[in-house]
PDB file of C-alpha atoms in Angstrom:
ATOM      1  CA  UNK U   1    -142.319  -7.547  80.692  1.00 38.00           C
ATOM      2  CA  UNK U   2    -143.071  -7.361  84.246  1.00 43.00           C
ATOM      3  CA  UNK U   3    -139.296  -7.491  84.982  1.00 48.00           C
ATOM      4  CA  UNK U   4    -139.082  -4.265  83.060  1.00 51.00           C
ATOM      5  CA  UNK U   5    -141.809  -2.571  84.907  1.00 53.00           C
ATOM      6  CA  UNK U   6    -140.114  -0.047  88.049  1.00 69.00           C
ATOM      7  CA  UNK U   7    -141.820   0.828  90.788  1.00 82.00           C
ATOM      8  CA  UNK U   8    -142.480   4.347  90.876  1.00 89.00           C
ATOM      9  CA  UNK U   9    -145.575   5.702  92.259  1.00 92.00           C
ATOM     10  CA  UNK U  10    -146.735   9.085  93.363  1.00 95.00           C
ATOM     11  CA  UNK U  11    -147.531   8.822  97.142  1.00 93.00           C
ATOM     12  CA  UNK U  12    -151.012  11.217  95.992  1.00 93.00           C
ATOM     13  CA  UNK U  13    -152.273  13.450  93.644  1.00 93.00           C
ATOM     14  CA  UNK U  14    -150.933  15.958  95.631  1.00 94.00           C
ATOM     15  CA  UNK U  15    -147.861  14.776  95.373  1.00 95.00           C
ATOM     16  CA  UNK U  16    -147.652  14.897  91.751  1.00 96.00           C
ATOM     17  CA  UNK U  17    -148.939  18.487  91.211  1.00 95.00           C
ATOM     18  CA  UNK U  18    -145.553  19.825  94.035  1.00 96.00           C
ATOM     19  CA  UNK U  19    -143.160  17.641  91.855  1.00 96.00           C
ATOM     20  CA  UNK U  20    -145.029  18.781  88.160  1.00 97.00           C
ATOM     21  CA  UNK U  21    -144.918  22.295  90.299  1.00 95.00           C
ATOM     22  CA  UNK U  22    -141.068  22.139  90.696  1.00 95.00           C
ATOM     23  CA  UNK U  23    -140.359  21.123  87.418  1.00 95.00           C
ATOM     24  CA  UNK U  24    -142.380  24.180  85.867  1.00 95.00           C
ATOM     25  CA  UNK U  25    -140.606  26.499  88.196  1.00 93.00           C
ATOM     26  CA  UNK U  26    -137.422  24.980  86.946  1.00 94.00           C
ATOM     27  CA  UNK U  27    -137.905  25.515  83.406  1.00 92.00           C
ATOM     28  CA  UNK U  28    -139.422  29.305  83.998  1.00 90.00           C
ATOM     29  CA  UNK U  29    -142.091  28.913  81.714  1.00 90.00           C
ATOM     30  CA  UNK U  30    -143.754  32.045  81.209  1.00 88.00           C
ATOM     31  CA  UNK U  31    -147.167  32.214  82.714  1.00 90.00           C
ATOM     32  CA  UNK U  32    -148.031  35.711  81.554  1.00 88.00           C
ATOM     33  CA  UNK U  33    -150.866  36.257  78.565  1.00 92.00           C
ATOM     34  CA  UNK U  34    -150.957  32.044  79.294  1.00 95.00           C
ATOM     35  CA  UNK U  35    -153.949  29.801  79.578  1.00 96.00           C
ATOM     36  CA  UNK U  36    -154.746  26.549  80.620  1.00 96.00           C
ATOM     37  CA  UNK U  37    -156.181  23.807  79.070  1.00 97.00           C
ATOM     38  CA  UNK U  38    -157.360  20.719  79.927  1.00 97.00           C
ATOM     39  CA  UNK U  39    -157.940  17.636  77.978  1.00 97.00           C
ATOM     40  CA  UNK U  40    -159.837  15.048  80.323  1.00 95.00           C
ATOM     41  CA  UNK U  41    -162.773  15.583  82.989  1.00 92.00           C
ATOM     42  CA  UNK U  42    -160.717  13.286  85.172  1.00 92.00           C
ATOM     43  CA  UNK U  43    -157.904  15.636  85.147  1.00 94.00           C
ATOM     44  CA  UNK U  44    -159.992  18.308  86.125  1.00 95.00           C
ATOM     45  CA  UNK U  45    -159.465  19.106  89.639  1.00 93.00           C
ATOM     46  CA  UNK U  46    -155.528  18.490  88.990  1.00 94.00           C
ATOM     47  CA  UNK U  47    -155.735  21.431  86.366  1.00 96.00           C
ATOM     48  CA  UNK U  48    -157.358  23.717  88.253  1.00 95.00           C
ATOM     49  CA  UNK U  49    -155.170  23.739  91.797  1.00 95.00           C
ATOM     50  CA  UNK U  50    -152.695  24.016  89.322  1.00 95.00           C
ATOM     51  CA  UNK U  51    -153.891  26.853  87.533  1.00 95.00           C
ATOM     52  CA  UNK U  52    -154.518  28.683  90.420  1.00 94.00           C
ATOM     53  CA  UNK U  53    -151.024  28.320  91.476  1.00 94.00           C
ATOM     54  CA  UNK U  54    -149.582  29.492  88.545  1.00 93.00           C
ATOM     55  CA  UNK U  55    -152.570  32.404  88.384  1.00 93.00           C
ATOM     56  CA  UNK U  56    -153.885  31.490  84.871  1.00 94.00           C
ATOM     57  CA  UNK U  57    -157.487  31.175  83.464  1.00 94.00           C
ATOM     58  CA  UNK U  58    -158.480  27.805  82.998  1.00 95.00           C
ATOM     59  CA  UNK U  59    -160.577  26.315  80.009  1.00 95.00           C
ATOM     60  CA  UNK U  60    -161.452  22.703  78.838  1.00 95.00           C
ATOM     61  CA  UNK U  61    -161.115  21.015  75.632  1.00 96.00           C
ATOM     62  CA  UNK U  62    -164.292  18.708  74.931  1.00 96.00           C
ATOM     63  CA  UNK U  63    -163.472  16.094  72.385  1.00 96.00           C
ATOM     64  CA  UNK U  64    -165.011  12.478  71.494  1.00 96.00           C
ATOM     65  CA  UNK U  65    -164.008   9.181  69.985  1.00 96.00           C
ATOM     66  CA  UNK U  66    -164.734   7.977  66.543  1.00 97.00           C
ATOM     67  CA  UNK U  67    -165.473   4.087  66.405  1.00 96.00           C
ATOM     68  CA  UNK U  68    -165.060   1.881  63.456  1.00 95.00           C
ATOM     69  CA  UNK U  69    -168.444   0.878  62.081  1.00 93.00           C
ATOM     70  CA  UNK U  70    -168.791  -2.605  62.993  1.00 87.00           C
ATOM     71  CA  UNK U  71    -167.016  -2.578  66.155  1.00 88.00           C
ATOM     72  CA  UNK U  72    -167.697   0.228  68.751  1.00 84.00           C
ATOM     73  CA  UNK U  73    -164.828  -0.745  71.110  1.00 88.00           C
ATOM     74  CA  UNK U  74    -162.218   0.093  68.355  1.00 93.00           C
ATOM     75  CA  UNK U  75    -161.154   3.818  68.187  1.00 95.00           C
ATOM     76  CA  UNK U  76    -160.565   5.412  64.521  1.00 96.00           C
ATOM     77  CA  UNK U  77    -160.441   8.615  65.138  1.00 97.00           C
ATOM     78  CA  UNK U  78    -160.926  11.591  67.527  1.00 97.00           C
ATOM     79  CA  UNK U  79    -162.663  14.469  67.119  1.00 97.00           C
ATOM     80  CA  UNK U  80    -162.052  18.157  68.872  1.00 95.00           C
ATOM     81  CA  UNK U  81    -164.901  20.892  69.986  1.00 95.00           C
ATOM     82  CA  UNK U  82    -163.322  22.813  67.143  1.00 93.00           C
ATOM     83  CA  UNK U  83    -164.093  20.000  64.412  1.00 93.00           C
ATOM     84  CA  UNK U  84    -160.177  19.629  64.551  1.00 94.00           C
ATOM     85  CA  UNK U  85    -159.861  15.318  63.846  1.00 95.00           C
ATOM     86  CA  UNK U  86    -157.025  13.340  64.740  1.00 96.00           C
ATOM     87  CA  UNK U  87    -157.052   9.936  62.550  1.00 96.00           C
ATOM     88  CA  UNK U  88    -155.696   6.682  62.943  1.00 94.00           C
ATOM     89  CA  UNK U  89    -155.139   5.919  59.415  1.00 94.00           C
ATOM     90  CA  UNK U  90    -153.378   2.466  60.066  1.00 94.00           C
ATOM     91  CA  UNK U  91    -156.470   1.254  61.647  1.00 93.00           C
ATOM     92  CA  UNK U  92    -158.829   3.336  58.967  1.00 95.00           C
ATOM     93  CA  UNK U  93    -157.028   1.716  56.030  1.00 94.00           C
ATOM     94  CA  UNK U  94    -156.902  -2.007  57.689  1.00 93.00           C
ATOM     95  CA  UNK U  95    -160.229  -2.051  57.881  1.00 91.00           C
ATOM     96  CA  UNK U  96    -160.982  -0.079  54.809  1.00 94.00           C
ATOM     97  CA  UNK U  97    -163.333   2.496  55.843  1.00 95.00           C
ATOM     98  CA  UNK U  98    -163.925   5.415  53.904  1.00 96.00           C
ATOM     99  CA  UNK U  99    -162.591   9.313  54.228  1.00 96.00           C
ATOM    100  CA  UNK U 100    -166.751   9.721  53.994  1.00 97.00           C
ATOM    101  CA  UNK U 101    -167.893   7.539  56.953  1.00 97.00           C
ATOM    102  CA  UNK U 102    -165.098   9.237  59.004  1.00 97.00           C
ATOM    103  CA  UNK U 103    -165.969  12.990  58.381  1.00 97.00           C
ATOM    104  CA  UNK U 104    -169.823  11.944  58.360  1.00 97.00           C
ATOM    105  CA  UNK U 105    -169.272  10.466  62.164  1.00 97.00           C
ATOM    106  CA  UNK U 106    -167.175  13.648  63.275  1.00 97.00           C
ATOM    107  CA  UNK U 107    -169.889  15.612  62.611  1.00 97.00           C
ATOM    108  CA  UNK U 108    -172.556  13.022  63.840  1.00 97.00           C
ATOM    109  CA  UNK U 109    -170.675  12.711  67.334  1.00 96.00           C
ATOM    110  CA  UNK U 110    -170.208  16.576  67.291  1.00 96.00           C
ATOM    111  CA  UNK U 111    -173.291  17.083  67.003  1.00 95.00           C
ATOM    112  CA  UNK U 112    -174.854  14.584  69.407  1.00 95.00           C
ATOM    113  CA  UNK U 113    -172.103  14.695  71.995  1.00 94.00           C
ATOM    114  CA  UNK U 114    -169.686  17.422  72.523  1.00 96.00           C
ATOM    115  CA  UNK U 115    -172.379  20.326  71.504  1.00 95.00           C
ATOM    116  CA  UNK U 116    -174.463  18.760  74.551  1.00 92.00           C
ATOM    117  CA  UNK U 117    -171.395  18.878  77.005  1.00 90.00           C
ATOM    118  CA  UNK U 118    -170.777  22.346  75.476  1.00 91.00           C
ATOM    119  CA  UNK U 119    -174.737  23.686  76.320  1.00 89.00           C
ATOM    120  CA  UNK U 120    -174.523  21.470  79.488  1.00 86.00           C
ATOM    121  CA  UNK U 121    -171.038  23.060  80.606  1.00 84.00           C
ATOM    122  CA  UNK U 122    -170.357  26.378  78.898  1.00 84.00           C
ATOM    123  CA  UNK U 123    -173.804  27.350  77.868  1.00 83.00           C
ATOM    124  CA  UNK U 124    -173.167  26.858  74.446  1.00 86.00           C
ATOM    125  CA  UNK U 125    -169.676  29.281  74.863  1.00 85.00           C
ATOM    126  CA  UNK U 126    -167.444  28.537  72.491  1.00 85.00           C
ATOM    127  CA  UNK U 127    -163.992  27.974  73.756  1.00 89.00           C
ATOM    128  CA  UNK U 128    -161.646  30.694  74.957  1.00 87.00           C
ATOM    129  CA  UNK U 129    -159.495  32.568  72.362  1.00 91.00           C
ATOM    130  CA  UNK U 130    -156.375  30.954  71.893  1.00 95.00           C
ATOM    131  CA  UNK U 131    -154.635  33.748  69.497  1.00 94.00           C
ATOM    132  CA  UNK U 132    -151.163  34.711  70.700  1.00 95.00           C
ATOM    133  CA  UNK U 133    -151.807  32.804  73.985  1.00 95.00           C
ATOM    134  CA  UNK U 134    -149.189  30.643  75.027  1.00 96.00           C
ATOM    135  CA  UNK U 135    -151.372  27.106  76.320  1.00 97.00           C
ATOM    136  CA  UNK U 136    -150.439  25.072  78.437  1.00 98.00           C
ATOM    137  CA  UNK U 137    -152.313  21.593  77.579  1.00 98.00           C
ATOM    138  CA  UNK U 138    -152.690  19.627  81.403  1.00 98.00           C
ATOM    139  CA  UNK U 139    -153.558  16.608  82.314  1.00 97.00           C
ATOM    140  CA  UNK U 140    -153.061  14.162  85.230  1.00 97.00           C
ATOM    141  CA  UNK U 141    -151.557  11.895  83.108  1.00 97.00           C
ATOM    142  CA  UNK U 142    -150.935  11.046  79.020  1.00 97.00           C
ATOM    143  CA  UNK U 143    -151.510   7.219  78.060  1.00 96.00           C
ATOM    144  CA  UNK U 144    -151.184   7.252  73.797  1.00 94.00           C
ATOM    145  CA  UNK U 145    -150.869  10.955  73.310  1.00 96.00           C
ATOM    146  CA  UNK U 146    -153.534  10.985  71.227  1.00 95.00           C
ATOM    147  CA  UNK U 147    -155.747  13.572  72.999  1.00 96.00           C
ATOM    148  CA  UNK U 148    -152.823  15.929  73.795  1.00 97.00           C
ATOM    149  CA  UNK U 149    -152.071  15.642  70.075  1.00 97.00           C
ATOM    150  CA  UNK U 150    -155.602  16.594  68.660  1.00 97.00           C
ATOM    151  CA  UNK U 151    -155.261  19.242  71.574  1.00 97.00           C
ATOM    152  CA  UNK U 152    -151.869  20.112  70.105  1.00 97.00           C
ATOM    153  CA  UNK U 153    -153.398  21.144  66.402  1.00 95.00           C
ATOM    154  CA  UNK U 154    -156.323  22.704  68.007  1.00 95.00           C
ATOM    155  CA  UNK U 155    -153.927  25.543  69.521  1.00 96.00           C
ATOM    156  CA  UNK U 156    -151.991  25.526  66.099  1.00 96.00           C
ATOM    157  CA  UNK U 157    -155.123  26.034  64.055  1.00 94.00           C
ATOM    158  CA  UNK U 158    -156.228  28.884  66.529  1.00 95.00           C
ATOM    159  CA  UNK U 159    -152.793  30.670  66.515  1.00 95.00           C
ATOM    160  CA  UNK U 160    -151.557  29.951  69.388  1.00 96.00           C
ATOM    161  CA  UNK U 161    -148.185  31.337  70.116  1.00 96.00           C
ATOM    162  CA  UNK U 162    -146.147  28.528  72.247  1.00 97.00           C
ATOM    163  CA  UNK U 163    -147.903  25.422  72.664  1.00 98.00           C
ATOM    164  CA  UNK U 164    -146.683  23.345  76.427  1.00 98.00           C
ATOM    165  CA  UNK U 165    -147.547  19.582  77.807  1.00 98.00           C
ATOM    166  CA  UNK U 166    -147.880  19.353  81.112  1.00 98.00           C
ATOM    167  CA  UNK U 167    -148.307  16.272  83.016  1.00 98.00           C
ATOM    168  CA  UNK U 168    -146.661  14.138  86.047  1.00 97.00           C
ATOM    169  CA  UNK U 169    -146.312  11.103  83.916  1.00 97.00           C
ATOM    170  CA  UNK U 170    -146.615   9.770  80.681  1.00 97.00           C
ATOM    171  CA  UNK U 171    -144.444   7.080  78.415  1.00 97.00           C
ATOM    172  CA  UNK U 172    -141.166   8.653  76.709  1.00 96.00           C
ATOM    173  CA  UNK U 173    -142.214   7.343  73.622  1.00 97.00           C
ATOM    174  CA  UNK U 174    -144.967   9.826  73.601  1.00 97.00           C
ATOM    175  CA  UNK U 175    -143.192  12.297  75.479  1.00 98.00           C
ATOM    176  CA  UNK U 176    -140.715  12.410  72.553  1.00 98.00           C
ATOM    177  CA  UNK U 177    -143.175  12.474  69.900  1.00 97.00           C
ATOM    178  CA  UNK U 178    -145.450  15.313  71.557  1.00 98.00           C
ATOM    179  CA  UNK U 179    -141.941  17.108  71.722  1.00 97.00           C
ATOM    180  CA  UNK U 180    -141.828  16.907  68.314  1.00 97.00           C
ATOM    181  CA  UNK U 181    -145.161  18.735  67.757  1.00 97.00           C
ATOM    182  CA  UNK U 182    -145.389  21.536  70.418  1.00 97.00           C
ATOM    183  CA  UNK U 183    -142.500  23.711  71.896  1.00 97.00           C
ATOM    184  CA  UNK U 184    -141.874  21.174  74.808  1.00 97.00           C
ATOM    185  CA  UNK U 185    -143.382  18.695  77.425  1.00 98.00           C
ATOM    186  CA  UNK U 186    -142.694  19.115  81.315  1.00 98.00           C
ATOM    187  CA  UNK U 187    -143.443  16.109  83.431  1.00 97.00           C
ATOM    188  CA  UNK U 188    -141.753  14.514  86.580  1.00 97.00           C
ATOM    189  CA  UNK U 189    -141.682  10.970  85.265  1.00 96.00           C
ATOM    190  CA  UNK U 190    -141.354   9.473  81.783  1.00 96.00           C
ATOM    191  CA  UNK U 191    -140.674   5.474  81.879  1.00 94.00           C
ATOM    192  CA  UNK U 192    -139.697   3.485  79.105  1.00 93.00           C
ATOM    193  CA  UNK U 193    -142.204   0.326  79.787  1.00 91.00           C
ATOM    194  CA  UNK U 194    -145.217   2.278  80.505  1.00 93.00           C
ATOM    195  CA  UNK U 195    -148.563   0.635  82.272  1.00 91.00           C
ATOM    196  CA  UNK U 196    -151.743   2.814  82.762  1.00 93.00           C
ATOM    197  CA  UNK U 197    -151.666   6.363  83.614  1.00 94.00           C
ATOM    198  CA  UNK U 198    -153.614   5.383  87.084  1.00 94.00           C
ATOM    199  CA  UNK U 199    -151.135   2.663  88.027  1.00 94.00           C
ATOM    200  CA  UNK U 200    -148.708   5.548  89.181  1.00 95.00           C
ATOM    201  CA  UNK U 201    -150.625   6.948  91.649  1.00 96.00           C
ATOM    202  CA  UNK U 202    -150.912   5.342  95.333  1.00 94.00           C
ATOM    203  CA  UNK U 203    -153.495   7.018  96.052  1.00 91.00           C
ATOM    204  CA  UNK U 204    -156.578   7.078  92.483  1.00 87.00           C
ATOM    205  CA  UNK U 205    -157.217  10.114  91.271  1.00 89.00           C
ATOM    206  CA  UNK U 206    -161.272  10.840  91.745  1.00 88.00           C
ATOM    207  CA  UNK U 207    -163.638  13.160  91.041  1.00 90.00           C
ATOM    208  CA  UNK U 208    -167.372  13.390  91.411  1.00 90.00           C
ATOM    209  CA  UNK U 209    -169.999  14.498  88.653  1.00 87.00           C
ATOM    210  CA  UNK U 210    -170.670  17.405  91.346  1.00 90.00           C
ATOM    211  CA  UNK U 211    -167.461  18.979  91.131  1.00 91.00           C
ATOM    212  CA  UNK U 212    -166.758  18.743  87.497  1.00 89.00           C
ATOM    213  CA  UNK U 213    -169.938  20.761  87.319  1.00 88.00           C
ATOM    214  CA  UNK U 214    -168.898  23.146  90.260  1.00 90.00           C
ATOM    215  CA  UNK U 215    -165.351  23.574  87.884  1.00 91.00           C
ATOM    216  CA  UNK U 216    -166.735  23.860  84.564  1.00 88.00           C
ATOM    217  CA  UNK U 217    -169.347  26.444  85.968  1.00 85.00           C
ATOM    218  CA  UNK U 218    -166.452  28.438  87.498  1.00 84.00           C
ATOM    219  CA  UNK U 219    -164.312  28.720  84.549  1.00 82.00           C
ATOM    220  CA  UNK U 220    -167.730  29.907  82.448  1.00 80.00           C
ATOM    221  CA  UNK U 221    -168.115  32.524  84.917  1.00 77.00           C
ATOM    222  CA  UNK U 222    -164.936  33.921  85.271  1.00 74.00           C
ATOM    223  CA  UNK U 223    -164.788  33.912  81.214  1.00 68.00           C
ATOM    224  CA  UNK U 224    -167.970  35.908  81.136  1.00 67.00           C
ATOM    225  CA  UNK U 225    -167.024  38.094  83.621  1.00 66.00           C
ATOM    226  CA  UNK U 226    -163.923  38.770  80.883  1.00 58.00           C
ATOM    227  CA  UNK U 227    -166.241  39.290  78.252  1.00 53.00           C
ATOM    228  CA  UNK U 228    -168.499  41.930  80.116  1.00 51.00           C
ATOM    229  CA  UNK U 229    -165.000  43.413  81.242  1.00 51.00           C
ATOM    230  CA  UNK U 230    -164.111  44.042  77.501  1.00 54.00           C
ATOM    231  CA  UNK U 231    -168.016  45.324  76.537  1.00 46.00           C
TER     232      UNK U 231
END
């Protein structure tokens, strides 16, 4: 397997937001009545240079992992801000767990996680209307496509009119698959014998607890800045 494994790397994160940059340019995507959205705290800072580039409002997508009952390492299911839920229903058949234990957990870890971040981040805002938007879900790199897909159904269920991925890298397995689902994926790299998201950057990507807090209390003002525009 190692054989099979190329050496590509992005010399920085910088690097990898010009080259995403170019190929957005290249498909002329349009950015008008767009938004943002991005699907993991570590992607963060990558989403927002690059919404600022491409002057559109930026939002984030909490979500959290369900775990099978007796083992809390094994992910069953994932559920959105918008009580949206992704399932792995291989794994939730396997094992045999119930339809119950799964929507009774959603709620539990809605209730005890992602409505804290929410309070914590937003000030208990709900997320920004996605109706007739077209979203462009971001992040600094897609692994399973499991997020991006629970982020996918979130836009559908809110009406969202075109539905993008954008990321520097991610497998072509899930690249085709999240193709499949939305009305396209732009990235600069898609190999066949994927590794970890982080192992194609030279340089990690990092961000402190004291910026995700500076970002997420940027994009709340800015949206209620919006909403005092409209009253």
């Amino acid at each position: 397997m190692s054989d099979l494994v190329d050496n590509f790397m992005f010399a920085s994160p910088e690097d990898a937001l010009q080259l995403l940059m170019n190929e957005i340019l290249i498909r002329h995507l349009d950015t008008k009545n767009a938004l943002m959205l991005v699907i993991s705290l570590k992607g963060l800072k990558f989403a927002h240079v690059l919404a600022r580039r491409l002057n559109t409002p930026l939002d984030f997508l909490f979500t959290a992992p369900i775990y099978a009952p007796l083992n809390r390492e094994c992910e069953i299911a994932l559920v959105s801000e918008s009580m949206d839920i992704l399932m792995n229903e291989n794994l939730i058949n396997s094992f045999e767990i119930t339809l119950d234990y799964v929507y009774g957990e959603a709620k539990r870890v809605y209730e005890e996680e992602i409505l804290s971040k929410i309070y914590r981040y937003r000030k208990g805002n709900t997320i920004k209307s996605l109706e007739n938007k077209n979203v462009f879900i971001v992040d600094y790199g897609i692994e399973t496509g499991i997020t991006a897909n629970l982020a996918i159904q979130t836009c559908m269920a809110k009406s969202s009119k075109n539905i993008y991925i954008l990321t520097p890298i991610l497998p072509k397995s899930v690249a085709d698959a999240l193709a499949m689902l939305c009305d396209g994926v732009v990235s600069v790299y898609r190999p066949e014998y994927f590794v970890s998201r982080d192992h194609y950057y030279k340089t990690p990507i990092q961000i402190e607890p004291a910026e995700i807090e500076a970002i997420l209390k940027k994009i709340e003002e800015v949206q209620m800045k919006g909403n005092d525009a409209k009253n």
